[in-house]
Short mmCIF file of N, CA and C in Angstrom, two decimals:
data_model
loop_
_atom_site.label_atom_id
_atom_site.label_comp_id
_atom_site.label_asym_id
_atom_site.label_seq_id
_atom_site.Cartn_x
_atom_site.Cartn_y
_atom_site.Cartn_z
N ASN L 1 0.82 -1.21 0.00
CA ASN L 1 0.00 0.00 0.00
C ASN L 1 0.86 1.26 0.00
N ALA L 2 1.95 1.23 0.77
CA ALA L 2 2.83 2.40 0.84
C ALA L 2 3.43 2.70 -0.53
N LEU L 3 3.88 1.67 -1.24
CA LEU L 3 4.46 1.86 -2.56
C LEU L 3 3.42 2.42 -3.53
N ALA L 4 2.21 1.91 -3.46
CA ALA L 4 1.14 2.41 -4.33
C ALA L 4 0.86 3.89 -4.03
N ASP L 5 0.86 4.27 -2.76
CA ASP L 5 0.63 5.67 -2.40
C ASP L 5 1.70 6.58 -3.00
N VAL L 6 2.94 6.12 -3.00
CA VAL L 6 4.03 6.93 -3.57
C VAL L 6 3.89 7.01 -5.09
N LEU L 7 3.64 5.87 -5.73
CA LEU L 7 3.53 5.86 -7.20
C LEU L 7 2.33 6.65 -7.70
N LEU L 8 1.26 6.67 -6.93
CA LEU L 8 0.05 7.40 -7.33
C LEU L 8 0.05 8.85 -6.86
N GLY L 9 1.10 9.26 -6.16
CA GLY L 9 1.21 10.65 -5.74
C GLY L 9 0.47 10.99 -4.47
N GLU L 10 -0.01 9.99 -3.74
CA GLU L 10 -0.69 10.26 -2.48
C GLU L 10 0.30 10.64 -1.38
N ARG L 11 1.51 10.12 -1.48
CA ARG L 11 2.56 10.39 -0.50
C ARG L 11 3.82 10.86 -1.23
N GLU L 12 4.59 11.70 -0.55
CA GLU L 12 5.84 12.21 -1.11
C GLU L 12 6.96 11.21 -0.86
N PRO L 13 7.69 10.80 -1.91
CA PRO L 13 8.86 9.94 -1.66
C PRO L 13 9.96 10.79 -1.03
N GLY L 14 10.55 10.30 0.03
CA GLY L 14 11.55 11.10 0.74
C GLY L 14 12.90 10.45 0.80
N GLY L 15 13.07 9.30 0.18
CA GLY L 15 14.33 8.58 0.26
C GLY L 15 15.41 9.21 -0.60
N ARG L 16 16.65 8.95 -0.23
CA ARG L 16 17.81 9.42 -0.98
C ARG L 16 18.76 8.25 -1.21
N LEU L 17 19.49 8.28 -2.30
CA LEU L 17 20.42 7.19 -2.63
C LEU L 17 21.59 7.17 -1.64
N PRO L 18 21.87 6.02 -1.04
CA PRO L 18 23.02 5.91 -0.14
C PRO L 18 24.30 5.52 -0.89
N MET L 19 24.26 5.58 -2.21
CA MET L 19 25.38 5.15 -3.06
C MET L 19 25.41 5.99 -4.32
N VAL L 20 26.38 5.73 -5.16
CA VAL L 20 26.51 6.39 -6.46
C VAL L 20 26.15 5.38 -7.55
N TRP L 21 25.36 5.81 -8.52
CA TRP L 21 25.02 4.96 -9.66
C TRP L 21 25.87 5.38 -10.85
N PRO L 22 26.70 4.48 -11.36
CA PRO L 22 27.56 4.84 -12.50
C PRO L 22 26.75 5.10 -13.77
N ALA L 23 27.32 5.95 -14.62
CA ALA L 23 26.68 6.25 -15.90
C ALA L 23 26.89 5.13 -16.91
N ALA L 24 27.97 4.36 -16.75
CA ALA L 24 28.26 3.24 -17.64
C ALA L 24 28.68 2.04 -16.80
N GLU L 25 28.46 0.85 -17.32
CA GLU L 25 28.80 -0.36 -16.59
C GLU L 25 30.29 -0.41 -16.25
N HIS L 26 30.59 -0.74 -15.00
CA HIS L 26 31.95 -0.88 -14.49
C HIS L 26 32.74 0.44 -14.45
N GLU L 27 32.07 1.55 -14.58
CA GLU L 27 32.76 2.84 -14.57
C GLU L 27 33.17 3.22 -13.15
N HIS L 28 34.45 3.45 -12.93
CA HIS L 28 35.00 3.90 -11.64
C HIS L 28 34.65 2.96 -10.49
N LEU L 29 34.50 1.68 -10.79
CA LEU L 29 34.22 0.71 -9.75
C LEU L 29 35.50 -0.05 -9.40
N PRO L 30 35.80 -0.19 -8.12
CA PRO L 30 37.01 -0.93 -7.73
C PRO L 30 36.84 -2.42 -8.00
N SER L 31 37.96 -3.09 -8.15
CA SER L 31 37.94 -4.53 -8.38
C SER L 31 37.55 -5.25 -7.09
N THR L 32 36.76 -6.29 -7.25
CA THR L 32 36.35 -7.10 -6.09
C THR L 32 36.97 -8.49 -6.16
N ARG L 33 37.99 -8.65 -7.01
CA ARG L 33 38.63 -9.95 -7.17
C ARG L 33 40.01 -9.95 -6.51
N PRO L 34 40.21 -10.86 -5.57
CA PRO L 34 41.53 -10.96 -4.93
C PRO L 34 42.59 -11.43 -5.93
N VAL L 35 43.81 -10.97 -5.70
CA VAL L 35 44.97 -11.41 -6.48
C VAL L 35 45.93 -12.05 -5.48
N ASP L 36 46.24 -13.32 -5.72
CA ASP L 36 47.11 -14.08 -4.80
C ASP L 36 46.56 -14.07 -3.37
N GLY L 37 45.23 -14.16 -3.26
CA GLY L 37 44.61 -14.24 -1.95
C GLY L 37 44.46 -12.90 -1.23
N ARG L 38 44.81 -11.82 -1.90
CA ARG L 38 44.71 -10.49 -1.28
C ARG L 38 43.82 -9.58 -2.11
N LEU L 39 42.98 -8.82 -1.42
CA LEU L 39 42.16 -7.81 -2.09
C LEU L 39 42.73 -6.44 -1.72
N VAL L 40 43.32 -5.79 -2.70
CA VAL L 40 43.98 -4.50 -2.47
C VAL L 40 43.00 -3.38 -2.77
N TYR L 41 42.88 -2.46 -1.83
CA TYR L 41 42.00 -1.31 -1.99
C TYR L 41 42.80 -0.16 -2.59
N GLU L 42 43.03 -0.23 -3.90
CA GLU L 42 43.83 0.78 -4.57
C GLU L 42 43.17 2.15 -4.57
N GLU L 43 41.85 2.18 -4.46
CA GLU L 43 41.14 3.46 -4.51
C GLU L 43 41.24 4.23 -3.19
N SER L 44 41.72 3.56 -2.14
CA SER L 44 41.88 4.19 -0.83
C SER L 44 40.55 4.81 -0.39
N ILE L 45 40.58 6.07 -0.05
CA ILE L 45 39.36 6.75 0.41
C ILE L 45 38.58 7.38 -0.73
N HIS L 46 39.08 7.26 -1.95
CA HIS L 46 38.47 7.92 -3.10
C HIS L 46 37.48 6.98 -3.80
N VAL L 47 36.37 6.74 -3.14
CA VAL L 47 35.32 5.88 -3.66
C VAL L 47 34.08 6.72 -3.92
N GLY L 48 33.11 6.13 -4.62
CA GLY L 48 31.85 6.84 -4.88
C GLY L 48 32.08 8.11 -5.68
N ASN L 49 31.48 9.21 -5.21
CA ASN L 49 31.60 10.48 -5.93
C ASN L 49 33.04 10.97 -6.02
N CYS L 50 33.86 10.62 -5.04
CA CYS L 50 35.26 11.06 -5.06
C CYS L 50 35.99 10.49 -6.27
N ALA L 51 35.66 9.27 -6.66
CA ALA L 51 36.27 8.67 -7.85
C ALA L 51 35.88 9.46 -9.10
N TYR L 52 34.64 9.89 -9.17
CA TYR L 52 34.19 10.70 -10.30
C TYR L 52 34.84 12.07 -10.30
N ASP L 53 35.02 12.65 -9.11
CA ASP L 53 35.71 13.95 -9.01
C ASP L 53 37.13 13.84 -9.55
N ARG L 54 37.82 12.78 -9.16
CA ARG L 54 39.21 12.60 -9.63
C ARG L 54 39.27 12.39 -11.13
N ALA L 55 38.28 11.70 -11.70
CA ALA L 55 38.25 11.45 -13.14
C ALA L 55 37.62 12.61 -13.93
N GLU L 56 37.10 13.60 -13.19
CA GLU L 56 36.44 14.77 -13.79
C GLU L 56 35.29 14.36 -14.71
N THR L 57 34.49 13.40 -14.24
CA THR L 57 33.29 12.97 -14.95
C THR L 57 32.11 12.98 -13.98
N GLN L 58 30.93 12.69 -14.49
CA GLN L 58 29.72 12.69 -13.68
C GLN L 58 29.08 11.31 -13.67
N PRO L 59 28.55 10.85 -12.53
CA PRO L 59 27.81 9.59 -12.51
C PRO L 59 26.40 9.80 -13.03
N ALA L 60 25.67 8.73 -13.20
CA ALA L 60 24.27 8.85 -13.60
C ALA L 60 23.47 9.49 -12.47
N PHE L 61 23.69 9.02 -11.23
CA PHE L 61 23.01 9.58 -10.06
C PHE L 61 24.02 9.66 -8.92
N PRO L 62 24.25 10.85 -8.36
CA PRO L 62 25.22 10.99 -7.28
C PRO L 62 24.67 10.54 -5.94
N PHE L 63 25.56 10.41 -4.96
CA PHE L 63 25.17 10.10 -3.59
C PHE L 63 24.16 11.13 -3.11
N GLY L 64 23.10 10.64 -2.48
CA GLY L 64 22.08 11.53 -1.93
C GLY L 64 20.99 11.94 -2.90
N HIS L 65 21.05 11.46 -4.14
CA HIS L 65 20.04 11.83 -5.15
C HIS L 65 18.67 11.31 -4.74
N GLY L 66 17.65 12.09 -5.04
CA GLY L 66 16.27 11.66 -4.78
C GLY L 66 15.31 12.61 -5.47
N LEU L 67 14.13 12.11 -5.76
CA LEU L 67 13.12 12.90 -6.45
C LEU L 67 11.86 13.04 -5.60
N GLY L 68 11.03 13.99 -5.97
CA GLY L 68 9.76 14.19 -5.29
C GLY L 68 8.75 14.79 -6.25
N TYR L 69 7.60 15.16 -5.70
CA TYR L 69 6.53 15.69 -6.54
C TYR L 69 6.45 17.20 -6.50
N THR L 70 7.45 17.85 -5.94
CA THR L 70 7.48 19.30 -5.92
C THR L 70 8.91 19.76 -6.16
N THR L 71 9.12 21.07 -6.21
CA THR L 71 10.45 21.64 -6.42
C THR L 71 10.81 22.53 -5.23
N TRP L 72 12.11 22.74 -5.05
CA TRP L 72 12.59 23.50 -3.89
C TRP L 72 13.60 24.55 -4.31
N GLU L 73 13.50 25.71 -3.68
CA GLU L 73 14.49 26.76 -3.84
C GLU L 73 15.29 26.86 -2.55
N TYR L 74 16.61 26.97 -2.68
CA TYR L 74 17.48 27.17 -1.53
C TYR L 74 17.78 28.67 -1.48
N LEU L 75 17.27 29.33 -0.45
CA LEU L 75 17.30 30.78 -0.40
C LEU L 75 18.51 31.36 0.31
N ASP L 76 18.90 30.76 1.43
CA ASP L 76 19.93 31.39 2.23
C ASP L 76 20.55 30.37 3.19
N VAL L 77 21.82 30.58 3.51
CA VAL L 77 22.48 29.79 4.55
C VAL L 77 23.19 30.76 5.47
N THR L 78 23.08 30.54 6.77
CA THR L 78 23.77 31.39 7.73
C THR L 78 25.09 30.75 8.12
N ALA L 79 26.03 31.60 8.51
CA ALA L 79 27.31 31.08 8.98
C ALA L 79 27.05 30.18 10.18
N PRO L 80 27.72 29.04 10.24
CA PRO L 80 27.43 28.09 11.32
C PRO L 80 27.67 28.67 12.71
N HIS L 81 26.77 28.33 13.61
CA HIS L 81 26.94 28.66 15.03
C HIS L 81 27.58 27.45 15.69
N VAL L 82 28.74 27.63 16.29
CA VAL L 82 29.45 26.52 16.91
C VAL L 82 29.09 26.44 18.39
N ASN L 83 28.58 25.29 18.82
CA ASN L 83 28.20 25.05 20.21
C ASN L 83 29.44 24.87 21.07
N PRO L 84 29.30 24.95 22.41
CA PRO L 84 30.45 24.74 23.29
C PRO L 84 31.13 23.39 23.10
N ASP L 85 30.39 22.36 22.66
CA ASP L 85 30.99 21.04 22.46
C ASP L 85 31.71 20.93 21.12
N GLY L 86 31.66 22.00 20.32
CA GLY L 86 32.35 22.00 19.03
C GLY L 86 31.47 21.69 17.85
N ASP L 87 30.27 21.12 18.08
CA ASP L 87 29.36 20.87 16.97
C ASP L 87 28.84 22.19 16.41
N ALA L 88 28.55 22.21 15.13
CA ALA L 88 28.06 23.42 14.49
C ALA L 88 26.63 23.21 14.02
N VAL L 89 25.85 24.28 14.02
CA VAL L 89 24.49 24.25 13.51
C VAL L 89 24.43 25.19 12.32
N VAL L 90 24.10 24.63 11.16
CA VAL L 90 23.97 25.40 9.93
C VAL L 90 22.49 25.60 9.66
N LYS L 91 22.05 26.85 9.55
CA LYS L 91 20.64 27.14 9.27
C LYS L 91 20.48 27.44 7.79
N VAL L 92 19.58 26.68 7.15
CA VAL L 92 19.34 26.81 5.72
C VAL L 92 17.87 27.14 5.50
N ARG L 93 17.62 28.24 4.78
CA ARG L 93 16.24 28.63 4.48
C ARG L 93 15.88 28.12 3.09
N VAL L 94 14.80 27.33 3.01
CA VAL L 94 14.34 26.76 1.74
C VAL L 94 12.87 27.11 1.53
N ARG L 95 12.45 27.06 0.27
CA ARG L 95 11.05 27.34 -0.05
C ARG L 95 10.53 26.27 -0.99
N ASN L 96 9.35 25.76 -0.69
CA ASN L 96 8.67 24.83 -1.58
C ASN L 96 8.12 25.66 -2.73
N SER L 97 8.77 25.58 -3.90
CA SER L 97 8.38 26.40 -5.05
C SER L 97 7.42 25.68 -5.99
N GLY L 98 6.98 24.50 -5.58
CA GLY L 98 6.05 23.73 -6.42
C GLY L 98 4.60 23.94 -6.02
N ALA L 99 3.73 23.12 -6.62
CA ALA L 99 2.29 23.25 -6.40
C ALA L 99 1.75 22.21 -5.42
N ARG L 100 2.64 21.42 -4.82
CA ARG L 100 2.20 20.36 -3.91
C ARG L 100 2.99 20.42 -2.62
N PRO L 101 2.42 19.92 -1.54
CA PRO L 101 3.22 19.78 -0.31
C PRO L 101 4.37 18.82 -0.57
N GLY L 102 5.47 19.00 0.17
CA GLY L 102 6.61 18.14 -0.08
C GLY L 102 7.55 18.04 1.09
N ARG L 103 8.53 17.16 0.92
CA ARG L 103 9.57 16.92 1.93
C ARG L 103 10.91 16.97 1.23
N GLU L 104 11.83 17.72 1.82
CA GLU L 104 13.16 17.88 1.25
C GLU L 104 14.21 17.47 2.26
N VAL L 105 15.28 16.81 1.79
CA VAL L 105 16.40 16.47 2.65
C VAL L 105 17.55 17.42 2.29
N VAL L 106 17.87 18.32 3.20
CA VAL L 106 18.94 19.28 3.01
C VAL L 106 20.24 18.64 3.46
N GLN L 107 21.23 18.62 2.57
CA GLN L 107 22.51 17.97 2.87
C GLN L 107 23.64 19.00 2.91
N VAL L 108 24.55 18.81 3.86
CA VAL L 108 25.73 19.67 3.98
C VAL L 108 26.96 18.79 3.79
N HIS L 109 27.77 19.14 2.81
CA HIS L 109 29.01 18.42 2.53
C HIS L 109 30.19 19.33 2.88
N ALA L 110 31.19 18.76 3.54
CA ALA L 110 32.37 19.51 3.96
C ALA L 110 33.55 19.16 3.07
N SER L 111 34.54 20.04 3.08
CA SER L 111 35.79 19.77 2.36
C SER L 111 36.94 20.46 3.10
N ARG L 112 38.13 20.09 2.73
CA ARG L 112 39.34 20.70 3.31
C ARG L 112 40.40 20.68 2.22
N PRO L 113 40.37 21.67 1.31
CA PRO L 113 41.25 21.65 0.14
C PRO L 113 42.74 21.59 0.47
N ASP L 114 43.19 22.27 1.52
CA ASP L 114 44.62 22.32 1.84
C ASP L 114 44.93 21.48 3.08
N SER L 115 44.33 20.32 3.17
CA SER L 115 44.51 19.48 4.34
C SER L 115 45.92 18.91 4.42
N ALA L 116 46.37 18.70 5.64
CA ALA L 116 47.68 18.09 5.86
C ALA L 116 47.64 16.59 5.64
N VAL L 117 46.43 16.01 5.58
CA VAL L 117 46.27 14.58 5.36
C VAL L 117 45.42 14.36 4.10
N GLU L 118 45.48 13.15 3.56
CA GLU L 118 44.67 12.83 2.39
C GLU L 118 43.21 12.73 2.80
N ARG L 119 42.36 13.43 2.10
CA ARG L 119 40.92 13.43 2.39
C ARG L 119 40.14 13.27 1.09
N PRO L 120 38.86 12.88 1.21
CA PRO L 120 38.00 12.90 0.03
C PRO L 120 37.82 14.34 -0.47
N THR L 121 37.36 14.49 -1.70
CA THR L 121 37.09 15.81 -2.24
C THR L 121 36.08 16.54 -1.36
N ARG L 122 34.98 15.87 -1.07
CA ARG L 122 33.93 16.36 -0.16
C ARG L 122 33.33 15.15 0.52
N TRP L 123 32.74 15.35 1.68
CA TRP L 123 32.09 14.27 2.40
C TRP L 123 30.85 14.81 3.11
N LEU L 124 29.88 13.91 3.32
CA LEU L 124 28.64 14.29 4.00
C LEU L 124 28.95 14.60 5.45
N ALA L 125 28.62 15.82 5.86
CA ALA L 125 28.89 16.25 7.24
C ALA L 125 27.61 16.33 8.07
N GLY L 126 26.45 16.45 7.42
CA GLY L 126 25.19 16.51 8.15
C GLY L 126 24.02 16.65 7.19
N PHE L 127 22.83 16.34 7.70
CA PHE L 127 21.62 16.49 6.89
C PHE L 127 20.42 16.62 7.81
N ALA L 128 19.34 17.19 7.28
CA ALA L 128 18.09 17.32 8.02
C ALA L 128 16.96 17.46 7.01
N ALA L 129 15.76 17.08 7.42
CA ALA L 129 14.61 17.10 6.53
C ALA L 129 13.73 18.32 6.80
N ALA L 130 13.08 18.79 5.75
CA ALA L 130 12.12 19.89 5.84
C ALA L 130 10.82 19.46 5.19
N THR L 131 9.72 19.88 5.76
CA THR L 131 8.41 19.64 5.18
C THR L 131 7.73 20.99 5.03
N ALA L 132 7.13 21.25 3.85
CA ALA L 132 6.51 22.55 3.62
C ALA L 132 5.35 22.43 2.63
N SER L 133 4.41 23.31 2.79
CA SER L 133 3.29 23.44 1.85
C SER L 133 3.74 24.25 0.64
N PRO L 134 2.97 24.27 -0.44
CA PRO L 134 3.35 25.06 -1.61
C PRO L 134 3.55 26.53 -1.24
N GLY L 135 4.69 27.09 -1.66
CA GLY L 135 5.00 28.49 -1.40
C GLY L 135 5.55 28.79 -0.02
N GLN L 136 5.52 27.81 0.87
CA GLN L 136 5.97 28.04 2.25
C GLN L 136 7.49 28.01 2.35
N GLU L 137 8.03 28.95 3.16
CA GLU L 137 9.46 28.96 3.47
C GLU L 137 9.67 28.38 4.86
N VAL L 138 10.69 27.56 5.00
CA VAL L 138 11.04 26.99 6.30
C VAL L 138 12.55 27.08 6.48
N THR L 139 12.98 27.11 7.74
CA THR L 139 14.40 27.11 8.06
C THR L 139 14.75 25.75 8.64
N VAL L 140 15.75 25.12 8.04
CA VAL L 140 16.20 23.80 8.46
C VAL L 140 17.50 23.96 9.23
N GLU L 141 17.59 23.31 10.37
CA GLU L 141 18.82 23.34 11.16
C GLU L 141 19.56 22.01 10.98
N VAL L 142 20.74 22.10 10.36
CA VAL L 142 21.55 20.92 10.10
C VAL L 142 22.72 20.93 11.08
N THR L 143 22.81 19.88 11.89
CA THR L 143 23.93 19.77 12.82
C THR L 143 25.12 19.14 12.10
N VAL L 144 26.27 19.80 12.21
CA VAL L 144 27.52 19.28 11.67
C VAL L 144 28.39 18.92 12.88
N PRO L 145 28.44 17.64 13.25
CA PRO L 145 29.26 17.25 14.41
C PRO L 145 30.74 17.54 14.15
N VAL L 146 31.41 18.06 15.14
CA VAL L 146 32.83 18.37 14.99
C VAL L 146 33.62 17.11 14.62
N ARG L 147 33.12 15.97 15.05
CA ARG L 147 33.79 14.70 14.73
C ARG L 147 33.78 14.42 13.22
N SER L 148 32.80 14.97 12.51
CA SER L 148 32.76 14.74 11.06
C SER L 148 33.87 15.49 10.32
N LEU L 149 34.55 16.39 11.00
CA LEU L 149 35.66 17.14 10.41
C LEU L 149 37.02 16.55 10.79
N ALA L 150 36.99 15.57 11.69
CA ALA L 150 38.24 15.00 12.24
C ALA L 150 38.78 13.89 11.35
N HIS L 151 40.04 13.55 11.59
CA HIS L 151 40.67 12.41 10.92
C HIS L 151 41.46 11.62 11.97
N TRP L 152 41.73 10.36 11.67
CA TRP L 152 42.45 9.49 12.60
C TRP L 152 43.95 9.68 12.40
N ASP L 153 44.63 10.02 13.47
CA ASP L 153 46.08 10.19 13.45
C ASP L 153 46.71 8.90 13.96
N THR L 154 47.43 8.20 13.09
CA THR L 154 48.00 6.91 13.47
C THR L 154 49.16 7.04 14.44
N GLU L 155 49.85 8.18 14.43
CA GLU L 155 50.96 8.37 15.37
C GLU L 155 50.45 8.67 16.78
N LEU L 156 49.41 9.49 16.88
CA LEU L 156 48.83 9.82 18.19
C LEU L 156 47.84 8.76 18.65
N ASN L 157 47.41 7.90 17.70
CA ASN L 157 46.40 6.90 17.98
C ASN L 157 45.13 7.55 18.54
N ALA L 158 44.71 8.62 17.85
CA ALA L 158 43.55 9.39 18.32
C ALA L 158 42.94 10.17 17.15
N TRP L 159 41.67 10.59 17.35
CA TRP L 159 41.03 11.48 16.40
C TRP L 159 41.57 12.89 16.62
N VAL L 160 41.93 13.57 15.54
CA VAL L 160 42.40 14.94 15.61
C VAL L 160 41.68 15.77 14.56
N ILE L 161 41.71 17.08 14.75
CA ILE L 161 41.06 17.97 13.80
C ILE L 161 42.00 19.12 13.51
N GLU L 162 42.05 19.51 12.26
CA GLU L 162 42.90 20.62 11.86
C GLU L 162 42.22 21.94 12.17
N GLU L 163 43.00 22.90 12.60
CA GLU L 163 42.46 24.24 12.82
C GLU L 163 42.25 24.93 11.47
N GLY L 164 41.34 25.88 11.45
CA GLY L 164 41.12 26.68 10.25
C GLY L 164 39.78 26.43 9.61
N ALA L 165 39.65 26.88 8.36
CA ALA L 165 38.36 26.86 7.68
C ALA L 165 38.10 25.55 6.94
N PHE L 166 36.87 25.07 7.05
CA PHE L 166 36.37 23.95 6.27
C PHE L 166 35.21 24.49 5.42
N PRO L 167 35.35 24.56 4.09
CA PRO L 167 34.23 24.99 3.26
C PRO L 167 33.07 23.99 3.34
N LEU L 168 31.85 24.51 3.39
CA LEU L 168 30.65 23.69 3.43
C LEU L 168 29.81 23.99 2.19
N VAL L 169 29.29 22.94 1.55
CA VAL L 169 28.40 23.07 0.40
C VAL L 169 27.04 22.53 0.79
N VAL L 170 26.00 23.31 0.55
CA VAL L 170 24.64 22.93 0.89
C VAL L 170 23.86 22.65 -0.39
N GLY L 171 23.11 21.53 -0.40
CA GLY L 171 22.32 21.21 -1.58
C GLY L 171 21.45 19.99 -1.36
N ARG L 172 20.84 19.50 -2.44
CA ARG L 172 19.95 18.35 -2.38
C ARG L 172 20.70 17.03 -2.36
N CYS L 173 21.91 17.02 -2.95
CA CYS L 173 22.72 15.81 -3.02
C CYS L 173 24.16 16.21 -3.29
N TYR L 174 25.04 15.25 -3.43
CA TYR L 174 26.45 15.53 -3.64
C TYR L 174 26.68 16.37 -4.89
N GLY L 175 25.97 16.08 -5.95
CA GLY L 175 26.17 16.78 -7.21
C GLY L 175 25.39 18.06 -7.34
N ASP L 176 24.65 18.45 -6.30
CA ASP L 176 23.80 19.64 -6.35
C ASP L 176 24.34 20.67 -5.36
N GLN L 177 25.01 21.68 -5.86
CA GLN L 177 25.63 22.69 -5.00
C GLN L 177 24.83 23.98 -5.10
N ARG L 178 24.05 24.27 -4.07
CA ARG L 178 23.19 25.44 -4.11
C ARG L 178 23.75 26.63 -3.33
N LEU L 179 24.27 26.38 -2.13
CA LEU L 179 24.76 27.44 -1.26
C LEU L 179 26.10 27.03 -0.65
N THR L 180 26.91 28.00 -0.26
CA THR L 180 28.18 27.69 0.39
C THR L 180 28.39 28.58 1.61
N THR L 181 29.14 28.07 2.55
CA THR L 181 29.58 28.81 3.72
C THR L 181 30.82 28.12 4.25
N ASP L 182 31.39 28.62 5.32
CA ASP L 182 32.57 28.02 5.94
C ASP L 182 32.32 27.78 7.42
N ILE L 183 33.00 26.80 7.97
CA ILE L 183 33.06 26.62 9.41
C ILE L 183 34.53 26.71 9.80
N THR L 184 34.80 27.48 10.84
CA THR L 184 36.18 27.67 11.28
C THR L 184 36.40 26.92 12.59
N VAL L 185 37.39 26.07 12.60
CA VAL L 185 37.74 25.30 13.80
C VAL L 185 38.83 26.06 14.55
N THR L 186 38.56 26.34 15.81
CA THR L 186 39.51 27.08 16.63
C THR L 186 40.49 26.12 17.31
N GLU L 187 41.53 26.68 17.86
CA GLU L 187 42.52 25.88 18.58
C GLU L 187 41.89 25.14 19.76
N LYS L 188 40.95 25.82 20.44
CA LYS L 188 40.27 25.22 21.59
C LYS L 188 39.47 24.00 21.19
N THR L 189 38.71 24.12 20.09
CA THR L 189 37.91 22.99 19.60
C THR L 189 38.83 21.86 19.12
N ALA L 190 39.89 22.21 18.41
CA ALA L 190 40.83 21.20 17.92
C ALA L 190 41.46 20.42 19.06
N ALA L 191 41.78 21.12 20.16
CA ALA L 191 42.39 20.45 21.31
C ALA L 191 41.39 19.55 22.02
N ARG L 192 40.12 19.96 22.06
CA ARG L 192 39.09 19.20 22.78
C ARG L 192 38.84 17.84 22.15
N ILE L 193 38.90 17.77 20.82
CA ILE L 193 38.56 16.48 20.17
C ILE L 193 39.64 15.44 20.41
N ARG L 194 40.85 15.85 20.77
CA ARG L 194 41.91 14.89 21.03
C ARG L 194 41.73 14.17 22.36
N THR L 195 40.91 14.74 23.26
CA THR L 195 40.76 14.14 24.59
C THR L 195 39.68 13.08 24.60
#
């Protein structure tokens, strides 16, 4: 019954892809066949959309892709407010620009272009859902945990975070970049995550 409601337009589909769908068979897919009893992960952390970024191509459907029965405008993003625990709250104002009620999943992806360690091009840092009637504007609060900006330091055997700016991209999915802002990690926050 639930599937029929979605197909007939009685309910809004709200799901998003948890993976990347390639545009061509076997495109940017790592090998799953062991060689001499070993499976080598040559792609390292550059899987999914990161593989497409490195190849400068586009997949058929990026991570987080999803459709609905209405359209959305992304109007504004405020600079993140960082809580005492280091987590940030990004406020995103969206408007249902379609003729039907709908549900939108607002996604925030982080990056660190000049990182001291190897990182993905961008990664999902937080998301939150919004529900609105036609023409209605709502503000969505997306929590970006400070831990989502950290990396594992093998020498310290601990999670650490680099000080400075992390660019944030706000949109419907990985391939949809609507708004941008930055989050700045202070020395105090960076020191706290090591404990």
